[in-house]
Coordinates of C-alpha atoms in Angstrom, one line a residue:
M1 CA -1.8 -13.1 -7.1
I2 CA 1.6 -13.9 -5.4
A3 CA 4.9 -11.9 -6.9
P4 CA 7.1 -14.7 -9.0
R5 CA 10.4 -14.8 -7.4
F6 CA 12.0 -13.6 -10.1
W7 CA 10.6 -10.2 -9.7
R8 CA 12.4 -10.0 -6.9
L9 CA 16.4 -10.9 -8.2
P10 CA 18.7 -8.2 -8.8
R11 CA 18.8 -8.3 -12.3
P12 CA 16.4 -10.1 -14.5
N13 CA 16.7 -14.0 -15.3
G14 CA 15.8 -15.8 -18.7
I15 CA 12.4 -15.9 -18.2
A16 CA 12.2 -11.6 -17.1
R17 CA 14.7 -11.5 -20.5
A18 CA 12.0 -12.7 -22.5
M19 CA 8.8 -11.1 -21.5
S20 CA 11.1 -8.1 -21.3
P21 CA 9.2 -6.9 -24.6
L22 CA 5.8 -7.1 -23.3
G23 CA 7.1 -5.6 -20.2
A24 CA 8.6 -2.5 -22.2
L25 CA 5.2 -1.9 -24.0
Y26 CA 3.6 -2.3 -20.8
G27 CA 5.7 0.5 -19.7
A28 CA 5.1 2.7 -22.4
V29 CA 1.4 2.5 -21.8
T30 CA 1.5 3.3 -18.6
A31 CA 3.9 6.6 -18.8
R32 CA 1.8 7.7 -21.9
R33 CA -1.3 7.4 -19.3
M34 CA 0.0 9.0 -16.8
A35 CA 1.3 12.1 -18.7
Q36 CA -2.3 12.9 -19.6
P37 CA -4.3 16.2 -18.2
G38 CA -6.3 15.2 -15.0
E39 CA -9.4 17.2 -13.3
R40 CA -8.3 19.5 -10.3
V41 CA -10.7 19.7 -7.6
E42 CA -11.4 22.1 -5.1
A43 CA -9.7 20.4 -2.3
K44 CA -5.8 19.3 -1.8
V45 CA -5.0 16.1 -3.1
I46 CA -2.1 14.0 -1.7
C47 CA -1.2 10.8 -3.1
V48 CA 0.5 8.2 -2.0
G49 CA 1.5 5.7 -4.5
N50 CA 4.2 3.5 -5.8
F51 CA 6.3 2.3 -8.6
V52 CA 5.9 -1.2 -8.2
A53 CA 2.9 -3.6 -8.2
G54 CA 2.4 -5.1 -4.9
G55 CA 2.6 -3.8 -1.6
A56 CA 5.3 -1.3 -0.2
G57 CA 3.6 0.0 2.9
K58 CA 0.8 2.3 1.0
T59 CA -1.6 2.5 3.5
P60 CA 0.1 2.7 6.6
T61 CA 2.3 5.7 5.4
A62 CA -1.9 6.7 4.1
L63 CA -3.0 6.7 7.8
A64 CA 0.4 8.2 8.6
L65 CA 0.0 11.1 6.8
A66 CA -3.8 11.7 7.8
R67 CA -2.8 11.4 11.4
L68 CA -0.4 14.3 10.6
L69 CA -2.3 16.5 8.2
Q70 CA -5.2 16.1 11.1
A71 CA -3.1 17.3 13.7
G72 CA -2.3 20.5 12.0
G73 CA -6.4 21.4 11.3
A74 CA -7.1 19.9 8.2
R75 CA -10.5 18.3 7.6
V76 CA -9.1 14.9 6.0
A77 CA -10.9 11.8 4.0
F78 CA -9.6 9.0 2.6
L79 CA -10.1 8.1 -1.5
S80 CA -9.9 4.0 -2.4
R81 CA -10.7 2.5 -5.7
G82 CA -11.7 0.1 -3.3
Y83 CA -9.5 -3.1 -4.4
G84 CA -11.0 -6.7 -3.6
G85 CA -15.0 -5.4 -3.2
A86 CA -17.8 -4.8 -5.4
K87 CA -17.6 -2.6 -8.3
R88 CA -20.2 0.3 -7.8
S89 CA -20.7 3.2 -10.6
E90 CA -21.2 5.9 -7.6
P91 CA -19.0 6.4 -4.8
L92 CA -19.6 5.1 -1.3
R93 CA -18.7 6.1 1.5
V94 CA -17.3 3.5 4.3
D95 CA -18.8 2.5 7.2
P96 CA -16.7 0.0 9.3
A97 CA -19.9 -1.0 11.1
M98 CA -21.9 -1.8 8.5
H99 CA -19.8 -2.9 5.5
G100 CA -17.0 -5.7 5.4
A101 CA -14.2 -6.3 2.7
A102 CA -16.3 -8.0 0.2
A103 CA -18.2 -4.8 -0.1
V104 CA -15.5 -2.6 0.4
G105 CA -12.3 -4.5 0.0
D106 CA -10.1 -4.7 3.0
E107 CA -7.7 -1.4 3.3
P108 CA -10.5 0.9 2.8
L109 CA -12.0 -0.5 6.2
L110 CA -8.6 -0.4 8.1
L111 CA -8.9 3.7 6.3
A112 CA -11.8 4.3 7.5
R113 CA -11.3 3.7 11.7
A114 CA -8.9 7.0 10.9
A115 CA -10.8 9.3 8.6
P116 CA -13.9 8.9 6.6
C117 CA -12.9 6.6 3.3
F118 CA -14.7 6.8 -0.1
V119 CA -14.4 4.3 -2.5
G120 CA -15.3 4.3 -6.1
A121 CA -13.3 3.1 -9.5
D122 CA -14.4 7.3 -10.4
R123 CA -12.0 8.7 -8.2
V124 CA -13.0 12.4 -9.3
A125 CA -16.3 11.7 -8.6
S126 CA -15.6 10.1 -4.8
A127 CA -13.3 13.4 -4.7
R128 CA -16.3 15.6 -5.1
A129 CA -18.5 12.7 -2.9
A130 CA -15.9 13.9 -0.3
I131 CA -15.7 17.6 -0.6
E132 CA -19.8 17.7 -0.9
A133 CA -19.3 16.1 3.1
G134 CA -17.2 19.4 3.7
Y135 CA -14.1 17.5 3.7
D136 CA -11.2 19.9 2.6
T137 CA -7.9 17.5 2.4
L138 CA -7.9 14.4 0.4
V139 CA -5.7 11.5 0.9
M140 CA -5.5 8.9 -2.0
D141 CA -4.4 5.5 -1.1
D142 CA -2.6 4.6 -4.4
G143 CA -3.4 6.1 -8.1
L144 CA 0.4 7.3 -8.7
Q145 CA -0.4 6.3 -12.4
S146 CA -3.8 7.4 -12.4
P147 CA -4.3 10.7 -14.2
S148 CA -7.8 11.4 -13.6
L149 CA -7.2 13.7 -10.4
V150 CA -4.5 16.8 -10.2
K151 CA -2.4 15.7 -7.5
D152 CA -1.3 18.6 -5.2
V153 CA 1.4 16.5 -4.2
S154 CA 2.9 12.8 -4.8
L155 CA 4.7 10.4 -2.4
A156 CA 6.0 6.9 -3.5
V157 CA 6.7 4.4 -0.8
I158 CA 9.0 2.1 -1.6
D159 CA 10.3 -1.0 0.2
G160 CA 13.9 -0.6 1.1
D161 CA 14.8 -4.1 1.3
N162 CA 14.1 -4.8 -2.6
P163 CA 12.8 -1.3 -4.2
F164 CA 12.5 -2.4 -7.6
G165 CA 13.6 -5.8 -8.0
N166 CA 15.1 -6.6 -11.4
G167 CA 13.8 -3.3 -12.8
L168 CA 11.7 -4.2 -15.4
C169 CA 7.8 -3.8 -16.4
L170 CA 5.2 -6.0 -15.7
P171 CA 4.7 -8.7 -16.6
A172 CA 8.8 -9.3 -16.8
G173 CA 9.3 -7.8 -13.2
P174 CA 7.3 -5.5 -10.6
L175 CA 7.8 -2.1 -11.8
R176 CA 4.1 0.2 -13.7
A177 CA 6.3 2.0 -15.6
P178 CA 10.2 2.8 -15.9
I179 CA 11.7 4.6 -12.3
E180 CA 12.4 7.8 -14.8
Q181 CA 9.1 8.3 -16.4
Q182 CA 7.3 7.7 -13.4
S183 CA 9.5 9.8 -11.0
R184 CA 8.6 13.0 -13.0
Y185 CA 5.4 13.3 -11.2
V186 CA 6.9 12.9 -7.9
D187 CA 7.7 15.2 -4.6
A188 CA 9.3 12.8 -2.4
L189 CA 10.3 9.2 -1.7
I190 CA 9.2 7.4 1.6
V191 CA 11.9 4.2 1.8
I192 CA 10.2 1.7 4.8
G193 CA 13.2 -0.6 6.2
G194 CA 16.4 -1.7 4.5
P195 CA 19.7 -1.0 5.0
A196 CA 21.5 2.0 6.5
E197 CA 23.0 2.8 3.2
L198 CA 20.4 3.6 0.0
P199 CA 20.5 1.7 -3.2
A200 CA 21.3 3.6 -6.0
A201 CA 18.6 2.3 -7.5
V202 CA 16.6 4.6 -5.1
K203 CA 19.0 7.8 -5.2
F204 CA 17.8 7.2 -8.6
A205 CA 14.5 7.5 -8.5
A206 CA 14.5 10.9 -6.6
P207 CA 16.4 13.5 -8.3
G208 CA 16.3 16.8 -6.9
R209 CA 13.8 15.1 -4.4
P210 CA 13.6 14.7 -0.7
I211 CA 14.3 11.2 0.4
F212 CA 12.6 10.0 4.0
R213 CA 13.1 7.0 5.8
A214 CA 10.2 5.0 7.7
R215 CA 9.8 2.1 10.0
L216 CA 7.0 -0.1 10.4
Q217 CA 6.2 -0.8 13.7
P218 CA 4.4 -3.7 15.5
D219 CA 1.9 -2.4 17.9
A220 CA 3.6 -3.1 21.3
L221 CA 0.8 -5.2 23.5
V222 CA 0.1 -7.5 20.5
A223 CA 3.5 -8.1 19.8
A224 CA 3.6 -9.2 23.6
R225 CA 1.3 -11.8 23.2
L226 CA 3.8 -13.2 20.6
V227 CA 7.1 -12.9 22.2
G228 CA 8.3 -16.4 22.6
R229 CA 4.9 -18.0 21.4
P230 CA 4.8 -20.6 18.9
V231 CA 3.0 -19.6 15.8
L232 CA 1.0 -21.2 13.0
A233 CA 1.5 -17.8 10.8
F234 CA -0.5 -17.0 8.0
A235 CA -1.2 -13.9 5.0
G236 CA -2.5 -13.2 1.8
I237 CA -0.7 -9.7 1.4
A238 CA 1.7 -8.9 -1.6
R239 CA 4.6 -10.0 0.0
P240 CA 4.2 -12.9 2.6
Q241 CA 7.1 -13.2 3.8
K242 CA 7.8 -9.6 4.9
F243 CA 4.8 -10.7 7.2
F244 CA 6.6 -13.3 8.4
D245 CA 9.8 -11.7 8.8
T246 CA 8.0 -9.5 10.9
L247 CA 6.9 -12.1 13.3
A248 CA 10.1 -13.6 14.1
A249 CA 11.8 -10.2 14.8
I250 CA 9.6 -9.3 18.0
G251 CA 10.2 -12.8 18.9
A252 CA 7.4 -15.3 17.9
T253 CA 8.6 -18.4 17.3
L254 CA 7.5 -19.5 13.7
A255 CA 6.1 -23.2 13.6
E256 CA 4.6 -23.2 10.1
T257 CA 3.9 -20.6 7.4
R258 CA 0.7 -20.4 4.8
A259 CA 1.0 -18.1 2.3
F260 CA -1.7 -17.0 -0.1
P261 CA -2.3 -15.1 -3.0
D262 CA -2.8 -10.8 -2.2
H263 CA -5.9 -9.6 -1.2
H264 CA -7.0 -13.4 -1.2
K265 CA -10.8 -13.8 0.0
Y266 CA -10.8 -16.4 2.6
S267 CA -13.9 -19.0 2.7
Q268 CA -15.4 -20.4 6.1
R269 CA -13.7 -24.1 5.1
E270 CA -10.5 -22.2 4.8
I271 CA -10.2 -20.6 7.6
G272 CA -11.5 -23.9 9.9
R273 CA -8.6 -26.0 9.1
L274 CA -6.0 -23.2 10.1
V275 CA -7.6 -23.1 13.5
R276 CA -7.9 -26.5 13.5
A277 CA -4.4 -27.0 12.4
A278 CA -3.5 -24.5 14.8
R279 CA -5.3 -25.7 17.6
A280 CA -3.9 -29.8 16.8
R281 CA -0.4 -28.4 17.8
G282 CA -0.5 -26.3 20.2
L283 CA 0.1 -23.2 18.1
L284 CA -1.2 -19.2 18.0
L285 CA -2.6 -18.4 14.9
A286 CA -1.6 -14.9 13.9
T287 CA -2.5 -12.7 10.3
T288 CA -1.8 -9.2 9.5
E289 CA -4.8 -6.4 10.4
K290 CA -5.8 -6.8 5.9
D291 CA -6.5 -10.3 6.3
R292 CA -8.3 -10.2 9.3
A293 CA -10.4 -7.7 7.7
R294 CA -11.2 -10.1 5.1
I295 CA -12.4 -12.9 7.6
A296 CA -16.0 -12.8 8.1
P297 CA -17.1 -12.8 11.3
S298 CA -17.6 -16.0 13.2
P299 CA -17.6 -18.1 17.0
E300 CA -13.8 -18.3 16.1
S301 CA -12.0 -15.4 17.9
D302 CA -8.3 -17.2 18.0
I303 CA -7.0 -15.3 15.4
L304 CA -4.7 -12.7 16.7
A305 CA -3.9 -9.8 14.2
L306 CA -1.2 -8.1 14.4
P307 CA -1.1 -4.1 13.9
V308 CA 1.5 -1.9 12.5
T309 CA 2.1 1.5 12.4
L310 CA 4.0 4.0 10.0
S311 CA 6.7 5.6 11.8
F312 CA 9.5 8.3 10.0
D313 CA 13.5 8.1 11.4
D314 CA 12.9 12.5 11.6
S315 CA 8.9 12.7 11.7
A316 CA 9.8 16.4 12.8
A317 CA 11.1 16.7 9.1
F318 CA 8.6 14.9 7.2
A319 CA 6.0 16.8 8.9
R320 CA 7.9 20.3 7.9
W321 CA 7.8 19.5 4.7
L322 CA 4.1 18.1 4.4
A323 CA 3.0 21.3 5.7
A324 CA 5.3 23.2 3.2
A325 CA 4.8 20.8 0.3
V326 CA 0.2 21.1 0.8
K327 CA 0.7 25.3 1.0
S328 CA 3.0 25.8 -1.8
N329 CA 1.0 23.4 -4.3
V330 CA 3.9 23.2 -6.6
R331 CA 4.0 20.3 -9.1
P332 CA 6.7 18.8 -11.2
A333 CA 6.2 19.8 -14.9
A334 CA 4.4 17.8 -17.5
P335 CA 7.1 16.2 -19.1
R336 CA 6.6 16.5 -23.0
G337 CA 7.0 13.9 -25.8
L338 CA 5.1 11.3 -24.1

């Protein structure tokens, strides 16, 4: 789905207010679920999640964490639900040479380039499979609201341009549960982009917890091919406009944009239409890495994917904090009364 526009409004509109009772119920159920006890495994578990539905930069953050942990000597593996892939009862180790997005999802394909990635609906089973394979540090891409695994460190990734939208819970707004409920289970916030002055809502979400600033940096070599070029850009992510804005920021000329639902499964017919439309107008066809992973291999080679990497404003400070947090294994106390 494409997130409704009213989710991003600073205050609830009439539609959101009408749906707010349902949102309150959804948020209460999620908060209650988060309070349930989980299972501890014989490995460090680091969760990269967010407070809202949709993309906030979790996958680039998970990749950045893996690089830092690997540099410290950890044997890292990723855990993913494999959203958009085939349903399965047993965990599967992703092989990018063998598996496609239809089998394992788009994000696991990107993660598996950096470290082994195990996908499955049962996170505990996936964790055990990774441990049996010899990995001692597990990075969860998403799963903040899931109580199945005990997490040693939990990070919430926040879009600095629009942290929590209208402040309501699904379906009235983008929140998965009230901020004050979710923040109890988070050790630090990572705010990606946004104004220099942090919004008050972000500070409210991290009482007594560190906040780290970061940016998504487009790949310089690919970006150089886009500068000054007229582009037909398409994206099937939670916020397609964010990708379009990135292209404009690096100097591409957006002649046309097409937005698709998050995790959209492109047909050969759709891709053929995009290719022909771009060729007819002499445009460069550009998309995200996640979208490119969902496009079946074909003789068409003129779709340019723009990779992005996460860069911390103070990478040394974050690396020190992460090493200490993983070593200390201090988790917030579970709240009572839920």
